[in-house]
Short mmCIF file of C-alpha atoms in Angstrom, two decimals:
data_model
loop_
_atom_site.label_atom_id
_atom_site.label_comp_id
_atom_site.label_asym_id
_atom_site.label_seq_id
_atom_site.Cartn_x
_atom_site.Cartn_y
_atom_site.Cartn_z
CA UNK C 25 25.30 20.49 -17.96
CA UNK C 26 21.92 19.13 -18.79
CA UNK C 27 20.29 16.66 -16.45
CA UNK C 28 18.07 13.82 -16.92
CA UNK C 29 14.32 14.19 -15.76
CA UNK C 30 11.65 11.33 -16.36
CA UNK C 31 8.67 10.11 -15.53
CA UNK C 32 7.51 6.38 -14.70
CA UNK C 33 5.90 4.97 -17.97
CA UNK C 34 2.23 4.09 -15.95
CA UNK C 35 0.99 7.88 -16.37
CA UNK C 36 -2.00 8.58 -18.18
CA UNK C 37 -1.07 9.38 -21.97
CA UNK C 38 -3.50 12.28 -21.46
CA UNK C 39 -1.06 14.53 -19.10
CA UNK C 40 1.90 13.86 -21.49
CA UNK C 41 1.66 17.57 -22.62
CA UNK C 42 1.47 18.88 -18.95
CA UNK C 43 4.99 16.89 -18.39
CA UNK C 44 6.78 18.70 -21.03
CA UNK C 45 4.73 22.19 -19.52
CA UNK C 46 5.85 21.39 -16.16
CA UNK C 47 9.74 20.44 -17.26
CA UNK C 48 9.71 24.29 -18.76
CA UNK C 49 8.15 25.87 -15.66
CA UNK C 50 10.70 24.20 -13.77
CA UNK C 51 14.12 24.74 -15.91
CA UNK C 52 12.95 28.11 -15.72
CA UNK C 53 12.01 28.11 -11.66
CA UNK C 54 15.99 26.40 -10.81
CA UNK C 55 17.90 28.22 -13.85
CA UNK C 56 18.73 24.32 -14.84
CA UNK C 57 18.74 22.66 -17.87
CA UNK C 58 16.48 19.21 -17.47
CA UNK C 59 16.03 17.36 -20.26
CA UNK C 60 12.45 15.37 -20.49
CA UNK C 61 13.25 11.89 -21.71
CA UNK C 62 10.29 9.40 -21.91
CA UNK C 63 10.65 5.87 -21.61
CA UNK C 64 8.11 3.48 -23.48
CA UNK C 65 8.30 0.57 -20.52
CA UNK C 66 9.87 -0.25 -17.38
CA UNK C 67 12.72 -2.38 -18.82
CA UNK C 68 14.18 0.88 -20.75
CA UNK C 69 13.30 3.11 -17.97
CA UNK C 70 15.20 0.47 -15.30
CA UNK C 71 18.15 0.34 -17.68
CA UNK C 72 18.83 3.77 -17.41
CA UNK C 73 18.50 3.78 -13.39
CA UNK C 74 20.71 1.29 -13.37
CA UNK C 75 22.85 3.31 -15.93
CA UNK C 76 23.04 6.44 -13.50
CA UNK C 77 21.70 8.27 -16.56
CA UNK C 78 18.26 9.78 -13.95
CA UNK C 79 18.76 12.70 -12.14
CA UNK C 80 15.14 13.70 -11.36
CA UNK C 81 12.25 10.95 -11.48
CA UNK C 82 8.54 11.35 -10.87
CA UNK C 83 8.51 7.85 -9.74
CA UNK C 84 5.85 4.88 -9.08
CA UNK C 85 6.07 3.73 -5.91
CA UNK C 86 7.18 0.31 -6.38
CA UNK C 87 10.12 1.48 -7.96
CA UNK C 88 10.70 3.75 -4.75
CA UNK C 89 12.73 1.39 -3.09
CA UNK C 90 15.27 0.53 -5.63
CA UNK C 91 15.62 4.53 -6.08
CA UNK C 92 16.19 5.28 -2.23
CA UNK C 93 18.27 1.75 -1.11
CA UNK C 94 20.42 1.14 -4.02
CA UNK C 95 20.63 4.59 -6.53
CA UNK C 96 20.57 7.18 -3.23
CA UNK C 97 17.62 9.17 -4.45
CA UNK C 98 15.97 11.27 -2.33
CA UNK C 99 12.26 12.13 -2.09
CA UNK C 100 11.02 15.78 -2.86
CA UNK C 101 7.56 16.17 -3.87
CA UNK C 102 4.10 14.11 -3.94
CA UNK C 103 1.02 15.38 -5.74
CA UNK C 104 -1.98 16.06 -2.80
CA UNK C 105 -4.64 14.06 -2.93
CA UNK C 106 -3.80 11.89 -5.21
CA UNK C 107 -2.98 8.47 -4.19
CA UNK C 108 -2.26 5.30 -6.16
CA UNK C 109 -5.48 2.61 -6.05
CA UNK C 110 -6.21 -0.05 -7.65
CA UNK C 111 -9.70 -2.11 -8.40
CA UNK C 112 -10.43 -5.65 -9.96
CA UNK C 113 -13.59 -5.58 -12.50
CA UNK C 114 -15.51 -7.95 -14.87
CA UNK C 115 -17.60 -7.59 -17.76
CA UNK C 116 -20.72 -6.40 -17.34
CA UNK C 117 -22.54 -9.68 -18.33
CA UNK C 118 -20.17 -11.64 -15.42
CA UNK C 119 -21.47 -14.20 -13.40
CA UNK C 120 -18.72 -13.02 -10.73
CA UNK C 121 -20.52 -11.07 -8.23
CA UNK C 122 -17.65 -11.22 -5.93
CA UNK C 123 -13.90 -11.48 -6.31
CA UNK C 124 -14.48 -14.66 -3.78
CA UNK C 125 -16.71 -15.96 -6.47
CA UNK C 126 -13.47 -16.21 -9.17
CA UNK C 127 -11.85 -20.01 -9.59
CA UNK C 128 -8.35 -21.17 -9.61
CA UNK C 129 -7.38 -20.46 -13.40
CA UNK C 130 -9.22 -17.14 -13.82
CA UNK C 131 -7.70 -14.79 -16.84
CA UNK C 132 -6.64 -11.76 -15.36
CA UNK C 133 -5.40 -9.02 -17.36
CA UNK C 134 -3.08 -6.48 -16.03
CA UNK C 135 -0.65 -3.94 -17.50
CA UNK C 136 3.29 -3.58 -16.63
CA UNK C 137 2.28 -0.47 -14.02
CA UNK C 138 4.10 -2.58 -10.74
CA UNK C 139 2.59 -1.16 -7.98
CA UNK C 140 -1.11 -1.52 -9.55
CA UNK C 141 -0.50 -5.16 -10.38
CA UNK C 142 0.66 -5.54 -6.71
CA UNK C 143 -2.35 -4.15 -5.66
CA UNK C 144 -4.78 -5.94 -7.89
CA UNK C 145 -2.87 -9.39 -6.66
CA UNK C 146 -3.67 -8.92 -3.14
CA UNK C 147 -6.94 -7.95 -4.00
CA UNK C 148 -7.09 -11.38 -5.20
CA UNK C 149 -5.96 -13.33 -2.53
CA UNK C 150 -9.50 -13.71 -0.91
CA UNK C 151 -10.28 -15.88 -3.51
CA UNK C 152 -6.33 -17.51 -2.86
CA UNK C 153 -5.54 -16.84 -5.85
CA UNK C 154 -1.79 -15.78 -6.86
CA UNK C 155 0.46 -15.40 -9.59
CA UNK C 156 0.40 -19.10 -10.08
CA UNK C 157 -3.12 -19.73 -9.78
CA UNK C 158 -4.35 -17.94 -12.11
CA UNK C 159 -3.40 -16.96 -16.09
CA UNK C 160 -1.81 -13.59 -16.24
CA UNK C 161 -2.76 -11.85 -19.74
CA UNK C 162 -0.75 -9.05 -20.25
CA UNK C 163 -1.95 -5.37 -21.97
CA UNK C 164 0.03 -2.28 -22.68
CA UNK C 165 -2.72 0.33 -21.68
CA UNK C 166 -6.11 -0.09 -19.45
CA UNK C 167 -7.75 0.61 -22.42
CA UNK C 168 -6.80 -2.79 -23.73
CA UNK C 169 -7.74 -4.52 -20.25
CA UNK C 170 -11.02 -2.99 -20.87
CA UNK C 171 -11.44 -4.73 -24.25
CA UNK C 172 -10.29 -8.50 -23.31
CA UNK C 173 -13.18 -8.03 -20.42
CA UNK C 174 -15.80 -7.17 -22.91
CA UNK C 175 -14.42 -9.38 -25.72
CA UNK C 176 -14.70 -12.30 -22.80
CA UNK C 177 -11.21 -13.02 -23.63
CA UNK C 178 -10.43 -12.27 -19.55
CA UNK C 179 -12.78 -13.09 -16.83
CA UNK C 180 -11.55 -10.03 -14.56
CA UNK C 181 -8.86 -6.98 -14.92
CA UNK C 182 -6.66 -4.89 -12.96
CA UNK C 183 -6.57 -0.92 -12.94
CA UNK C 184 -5.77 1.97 -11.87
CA UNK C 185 -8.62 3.48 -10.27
CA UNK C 186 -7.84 6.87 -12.14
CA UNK C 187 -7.42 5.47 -15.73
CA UNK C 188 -10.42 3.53 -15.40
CA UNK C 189 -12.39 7.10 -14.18
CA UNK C 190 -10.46 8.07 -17.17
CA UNK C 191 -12.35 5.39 -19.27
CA UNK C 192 -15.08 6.02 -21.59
CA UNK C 193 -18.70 6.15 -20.10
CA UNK C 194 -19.72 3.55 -22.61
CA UNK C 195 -16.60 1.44 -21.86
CA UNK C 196 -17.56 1.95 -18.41
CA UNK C 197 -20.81 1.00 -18.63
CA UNK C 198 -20.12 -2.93 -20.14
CA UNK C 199 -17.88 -3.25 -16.74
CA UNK C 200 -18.45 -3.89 -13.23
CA UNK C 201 -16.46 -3.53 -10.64
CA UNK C 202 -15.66 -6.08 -7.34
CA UNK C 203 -13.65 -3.97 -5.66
CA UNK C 204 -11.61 -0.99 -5.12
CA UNK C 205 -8.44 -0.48 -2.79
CA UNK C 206 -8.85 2.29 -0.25
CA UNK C 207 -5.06 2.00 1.08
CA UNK C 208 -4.57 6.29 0.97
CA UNK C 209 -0.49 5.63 1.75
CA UNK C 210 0.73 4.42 -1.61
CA UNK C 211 1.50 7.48 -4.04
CA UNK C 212 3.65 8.55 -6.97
CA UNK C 213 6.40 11.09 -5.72
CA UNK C 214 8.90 13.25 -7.52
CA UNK C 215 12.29 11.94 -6.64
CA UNK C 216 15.85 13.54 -6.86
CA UNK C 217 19.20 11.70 -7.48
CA UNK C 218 22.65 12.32 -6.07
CA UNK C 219 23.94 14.73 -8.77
CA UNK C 220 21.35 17.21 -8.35
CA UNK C 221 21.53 16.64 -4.01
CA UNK C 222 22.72 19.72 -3.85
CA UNK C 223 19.49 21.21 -4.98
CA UNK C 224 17.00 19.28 -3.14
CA UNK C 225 15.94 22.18 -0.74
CA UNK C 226 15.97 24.79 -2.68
CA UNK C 227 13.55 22.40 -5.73
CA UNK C 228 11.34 21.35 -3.18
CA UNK C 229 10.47 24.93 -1.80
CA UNK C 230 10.13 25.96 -5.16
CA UNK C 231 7.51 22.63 -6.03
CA UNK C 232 5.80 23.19 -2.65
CA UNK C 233 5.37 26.88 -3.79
CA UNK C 234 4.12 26.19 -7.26
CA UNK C 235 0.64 26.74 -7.00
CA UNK C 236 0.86 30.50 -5.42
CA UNK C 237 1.73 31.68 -8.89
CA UNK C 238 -0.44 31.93 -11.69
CA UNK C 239 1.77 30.37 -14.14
CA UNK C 240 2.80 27.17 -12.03
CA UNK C 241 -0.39 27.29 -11.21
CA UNK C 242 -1.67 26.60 -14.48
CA UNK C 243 1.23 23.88 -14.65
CA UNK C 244 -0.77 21.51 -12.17
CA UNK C 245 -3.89 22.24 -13.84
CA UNK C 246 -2.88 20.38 -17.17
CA UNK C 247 -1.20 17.51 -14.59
CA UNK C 248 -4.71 17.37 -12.80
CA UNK C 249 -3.80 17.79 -9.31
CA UNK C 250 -3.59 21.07 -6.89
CA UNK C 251 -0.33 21.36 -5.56
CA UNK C 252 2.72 19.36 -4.74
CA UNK C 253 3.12 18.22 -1.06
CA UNK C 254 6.77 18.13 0.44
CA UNK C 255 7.68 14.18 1.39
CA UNK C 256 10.25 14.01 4.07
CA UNK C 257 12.60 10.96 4.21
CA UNK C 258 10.95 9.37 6.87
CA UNK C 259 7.94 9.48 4.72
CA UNK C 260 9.13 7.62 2.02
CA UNK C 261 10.92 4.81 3.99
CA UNK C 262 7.19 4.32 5.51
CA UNK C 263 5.98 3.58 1.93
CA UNK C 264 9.08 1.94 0.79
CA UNK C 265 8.54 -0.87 4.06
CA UNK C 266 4.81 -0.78 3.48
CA UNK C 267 5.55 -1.68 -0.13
CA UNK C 268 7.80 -4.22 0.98
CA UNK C 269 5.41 -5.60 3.08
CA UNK C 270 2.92 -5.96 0.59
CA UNK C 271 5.55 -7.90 -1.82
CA UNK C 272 5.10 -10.42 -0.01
CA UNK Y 23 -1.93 -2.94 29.99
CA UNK Y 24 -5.55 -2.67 31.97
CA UNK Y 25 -7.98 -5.06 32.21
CA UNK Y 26 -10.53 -5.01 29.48
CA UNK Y 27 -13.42 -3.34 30.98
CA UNK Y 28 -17.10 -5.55 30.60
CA UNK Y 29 -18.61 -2.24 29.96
CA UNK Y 30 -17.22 -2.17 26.34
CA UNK Y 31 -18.13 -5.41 25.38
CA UNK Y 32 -21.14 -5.91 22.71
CA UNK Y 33 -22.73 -9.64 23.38
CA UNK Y 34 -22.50 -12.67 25.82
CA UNK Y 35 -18.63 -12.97 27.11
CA UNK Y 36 -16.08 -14.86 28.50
CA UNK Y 37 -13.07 -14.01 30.65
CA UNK Y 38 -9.47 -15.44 30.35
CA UNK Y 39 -6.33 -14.19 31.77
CA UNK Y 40 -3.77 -13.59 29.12
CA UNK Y 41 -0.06 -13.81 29.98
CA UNK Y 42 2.21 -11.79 28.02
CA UNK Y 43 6.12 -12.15 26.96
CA UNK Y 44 7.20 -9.74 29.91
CA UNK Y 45 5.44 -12.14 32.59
CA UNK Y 46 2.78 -9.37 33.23
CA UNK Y 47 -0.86 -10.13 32.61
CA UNK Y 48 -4.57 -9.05 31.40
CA UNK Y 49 -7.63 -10.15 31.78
CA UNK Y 50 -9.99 -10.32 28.73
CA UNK Y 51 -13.62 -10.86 27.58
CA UNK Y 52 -14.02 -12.16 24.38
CA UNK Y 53 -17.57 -12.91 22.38
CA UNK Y 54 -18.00 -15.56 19.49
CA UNK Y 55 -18.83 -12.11 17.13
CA UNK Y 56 -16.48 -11.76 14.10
CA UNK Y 57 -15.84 -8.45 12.33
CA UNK Y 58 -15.67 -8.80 8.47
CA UNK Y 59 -12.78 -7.89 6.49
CA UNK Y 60 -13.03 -4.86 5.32
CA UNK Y 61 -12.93 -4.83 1.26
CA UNK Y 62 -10.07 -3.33 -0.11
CA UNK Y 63 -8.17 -1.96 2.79
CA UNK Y 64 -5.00 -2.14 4.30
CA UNK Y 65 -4.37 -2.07 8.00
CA UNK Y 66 -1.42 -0.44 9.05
CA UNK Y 67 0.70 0.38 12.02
CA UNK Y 68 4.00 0.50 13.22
CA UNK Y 69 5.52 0.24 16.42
CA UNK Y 70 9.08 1.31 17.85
CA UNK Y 71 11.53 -2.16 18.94
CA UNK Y 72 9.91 -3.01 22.17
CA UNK Y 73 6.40 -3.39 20.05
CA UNK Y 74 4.90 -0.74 21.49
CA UNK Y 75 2.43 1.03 18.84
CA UNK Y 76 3.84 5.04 17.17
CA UNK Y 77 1.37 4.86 14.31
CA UNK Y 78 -1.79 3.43 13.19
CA UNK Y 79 -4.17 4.39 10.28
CA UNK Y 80 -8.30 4.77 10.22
CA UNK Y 81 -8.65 1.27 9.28
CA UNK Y 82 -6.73 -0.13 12.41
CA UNK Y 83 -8.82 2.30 14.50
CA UNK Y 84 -11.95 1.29 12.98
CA UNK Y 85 -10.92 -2.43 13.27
CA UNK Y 86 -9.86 -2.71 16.44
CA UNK Y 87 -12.53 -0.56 18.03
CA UNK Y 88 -10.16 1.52 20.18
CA UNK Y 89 -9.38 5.13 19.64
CA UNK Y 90 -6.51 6.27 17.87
CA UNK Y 91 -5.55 8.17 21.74
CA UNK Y 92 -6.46 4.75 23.49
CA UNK Y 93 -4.06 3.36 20.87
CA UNK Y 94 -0.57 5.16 20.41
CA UNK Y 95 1.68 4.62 23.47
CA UNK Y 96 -0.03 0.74 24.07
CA UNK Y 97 1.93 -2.36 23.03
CA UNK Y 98 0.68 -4.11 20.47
CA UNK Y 99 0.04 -6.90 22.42
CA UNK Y 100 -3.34 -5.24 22.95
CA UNK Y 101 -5.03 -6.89 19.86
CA UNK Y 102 -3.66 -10.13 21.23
CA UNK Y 103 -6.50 -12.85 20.92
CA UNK Y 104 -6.77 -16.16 23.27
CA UNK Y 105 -7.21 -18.36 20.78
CA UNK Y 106 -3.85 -17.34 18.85
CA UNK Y 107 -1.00 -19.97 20.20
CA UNK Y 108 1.77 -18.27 22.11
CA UNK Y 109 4.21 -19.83 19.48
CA UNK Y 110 3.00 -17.88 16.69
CA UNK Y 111 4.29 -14.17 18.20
CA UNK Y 112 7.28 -16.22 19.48
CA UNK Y 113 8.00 -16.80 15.63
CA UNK Y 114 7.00 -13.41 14.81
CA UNK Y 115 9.32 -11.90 17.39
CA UNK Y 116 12.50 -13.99 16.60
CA UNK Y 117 11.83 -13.67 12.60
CA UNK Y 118 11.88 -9.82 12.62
CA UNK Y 119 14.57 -9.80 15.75
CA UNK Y 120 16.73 -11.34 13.04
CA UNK Y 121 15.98 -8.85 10.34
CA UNK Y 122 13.15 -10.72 8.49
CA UNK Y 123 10.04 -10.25 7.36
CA UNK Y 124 7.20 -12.25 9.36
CA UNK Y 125 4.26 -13.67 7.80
CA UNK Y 126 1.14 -15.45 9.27
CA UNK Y 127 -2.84 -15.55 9.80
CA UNK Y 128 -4.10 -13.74 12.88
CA UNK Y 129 -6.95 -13.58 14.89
CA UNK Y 130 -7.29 -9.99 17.12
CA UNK Y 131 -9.09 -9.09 19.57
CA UNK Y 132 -11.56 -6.15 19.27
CA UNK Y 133 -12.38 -3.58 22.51
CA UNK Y 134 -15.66 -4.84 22.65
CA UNK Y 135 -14.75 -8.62 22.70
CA UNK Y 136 -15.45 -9.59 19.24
CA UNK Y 137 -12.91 -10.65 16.91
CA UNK Y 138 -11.09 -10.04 13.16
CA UNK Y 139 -9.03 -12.66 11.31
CA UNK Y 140 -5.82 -11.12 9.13
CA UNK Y 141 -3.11 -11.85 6.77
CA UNK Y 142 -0.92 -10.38 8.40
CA UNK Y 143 3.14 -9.28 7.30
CA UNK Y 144 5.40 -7.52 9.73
CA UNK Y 145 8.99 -5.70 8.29
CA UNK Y 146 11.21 -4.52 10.43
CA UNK Y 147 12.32 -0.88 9.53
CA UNK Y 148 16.49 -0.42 9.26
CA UNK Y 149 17.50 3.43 9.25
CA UNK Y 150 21.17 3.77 8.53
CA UNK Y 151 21.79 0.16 9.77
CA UNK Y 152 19.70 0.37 12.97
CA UNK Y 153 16.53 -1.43 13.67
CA UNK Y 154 14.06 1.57 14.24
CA UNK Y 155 10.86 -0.44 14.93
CA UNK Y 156 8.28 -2.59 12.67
CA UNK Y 157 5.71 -1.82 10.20
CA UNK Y 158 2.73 -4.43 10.36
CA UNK Y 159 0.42 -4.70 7.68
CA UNK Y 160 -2.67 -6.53 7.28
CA UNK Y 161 -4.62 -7.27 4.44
CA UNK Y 162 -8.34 -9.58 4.20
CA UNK Y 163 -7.69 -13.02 4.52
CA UNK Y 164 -9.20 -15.98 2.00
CA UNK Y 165 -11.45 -17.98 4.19
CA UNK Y 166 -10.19 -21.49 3.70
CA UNK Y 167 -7.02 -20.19 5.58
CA UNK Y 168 -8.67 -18.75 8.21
CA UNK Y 169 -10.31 -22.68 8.68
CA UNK Y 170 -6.87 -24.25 8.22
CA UNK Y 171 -6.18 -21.66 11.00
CA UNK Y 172 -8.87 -22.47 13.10
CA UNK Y 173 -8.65 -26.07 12.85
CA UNK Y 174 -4.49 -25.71 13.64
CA UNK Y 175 -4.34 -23.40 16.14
CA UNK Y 176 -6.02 -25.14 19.33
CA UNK Y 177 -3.40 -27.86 18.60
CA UNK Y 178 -0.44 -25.43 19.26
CA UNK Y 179 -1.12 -24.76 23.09
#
């Protein structure tokens, strides 16, 4: 039998490859068949959660919740060091030296990634702004947030700190950023669903163990972190409430 | 809870006796210095039911001026300001009693007398159907609710 294995849409387009590496290394490390099947947005990928069709998920962590509560999943694996964050910038040439300094009707533009835009939002709130203070422009990649701030066609954008690093220097260099979240807590994690339950322990040992071989080793390099970190239950339900605290 | 000791305080105080839920009481010294927001950061803790604190990350440490030891094992009540009305934790306590989530703007009280204004949101956290505790987190503020606050609260004694 061949199970399901995703990954939330918001990745980085550059560690594509290393997800179809990594689903090898790991058919091979749990003598499984996992198929990798990509989903271009969150509506397709939360049709086939709600489907059952998921049996393994690296997933974002707004989606977290609706995985544990409703679907049963059950965390396995984070990536170390590697936590979500989020930062709001402007156009170089902005008058906005502050997010304080942005009015009621700023253009913000965001992408679909949940937990980023949840992030960016509450960055916002100094200024009170909220979803219906201000016009929400939405992009499919940061790369297009990047170009409405330089075009002027947005006053300020939302990103993920790591696909903004992952920018350009030049598009870099024609932003500025207000500010950056430091919240450490909030983190992708490799999730596993009810059919595969009976696996969880013996997955996890072999994620956690990864990066003492050479070859799984290699794995994480193209994903561009160390080594996976075990997340207990308890874990995740702290991120799930936190999450839910934040929605809010 | 002790007494908060004058020796910790930064600045000119003042001392008020603070009367908790329980009946028992403290006596604090509070200054007129505020603590900015920190930008982009979340503070976090959580506590088990009776509000008494299990966790707490670097920026509630760093906020509140306590250590993290001075910290775990106290009740929450510890960051309890004066000026915050005694009918705003009432509504906290019976809207996560009852399974909800609790938001409001909150003024705490640093060790060393000063203070920090918060949005803050409080869950409760349900393992397996049982209330285990709450998870509190606070996030900066926009300053024209923190006047709306300032200007309400003395009316709510």
């Amino acid at each position: 039998m061949t199970s399901i294995f995703t990954v939330s849409p918001d990745f980085t387009p550059d560690h594509l490859s290393g997800w179809f590496i990594f689903n090898t290394w790991l058919q091979k490390a749990m003598d499984m068949h996992l198929h990798l099947q990509l989903y271009d947005d969150f509506d397709s990928l939360h049709r086939a959660v709600a489907s059952d069709e998921i049996d393994l998920i690296y997933a974002n962590p707004y989606d977290a919740a609706m995985l544990v509560r409703d679907k049963g999943f059950k965390p396995l694996v984070k990536p170390e060091g590697k936590a979500d964050e989020a930062l709001i910038a402007v156009s170089e040439s902005s008058p906005f030296q502050s997010v304080e300094d942005l009015p009621p009707g700023t253009r913000i533009a965001t992408t679909g990634d949940p937990d980023v835009h949840l992030m960016g939002m509450i960055m916002l709130e100094p200024a009170d702004l909220d979803a219906g203070s201000v016009s929400l422009k939405h992009c499919e990649s940061y790369v297009l947030v990047a170009k409405e701030l330089i075009k002027g066609t947005a006053d300020a954008g939302i990103f993920l700190l790591e696909a903004f690093q992952d920018m350009t220097s030049v598009t870099r260099s024609r932003l500025r950023v207000l500010v950056k979240s430091q919240i450490h807590v909030v983190h992708h994690a490799l999730m596993i669903g009810p059919r595969l339950a009976a696996h969880r322990e013996r997955m996890a040992k072999a994620l956690t163990e990864m990066h003492t071989c050479e070859k799984g080793a290699g794995v994480l390099a193209e994903l561009a972190f160390p080594r996976w970190e075990a997340v207990e239950d308890e874990d995740m339900e702290f991120m799930i409430d936190l999450m839910d605290a934040l929605n809010t | 809870m002790k007494d908060m000791n004058p020796a910790d305080i930064v600045g000119e105080y003042r001392e008020q006796t603070l009367t908790y839920h329980d009946g028992t009481s403290r006596k604090v010294l509070v200054t007129d210095i505020e603590t900015p927001y920190p930008e982009g950061r979340l503070i976090v803790s959580c506590t088990d039911p009776d509000g008494i604190i299990t966790q707490c990350n670097q920026s509630f440490v760093e906020m509140s001026g306590y250590t993290r030891e001075e910290l775990i094992g106290m009740p929450h009540c510890i960051l309890r300001h004066p000026d915050m009305p005694p009918a705003a934790y009432k509504d906290l306590w019976s809207t996560v009693q009852r399974g909800e989530k609790w938001q409001g703007f909150v003024k705490n009280l640093r060790k060393d007398g000063g203070y920090y204004w918060v949005k803050a949101t409080v869950v409760p956290n349900v393992r397996q159907g049982k209330l285990v505790g709450f998870t509190s987190v606070r996030r900066k503020p926009s300053r024209r609710k923190v006047e709306e606050c300032i200007a309400l609260y003395p009316t709510l004694f």
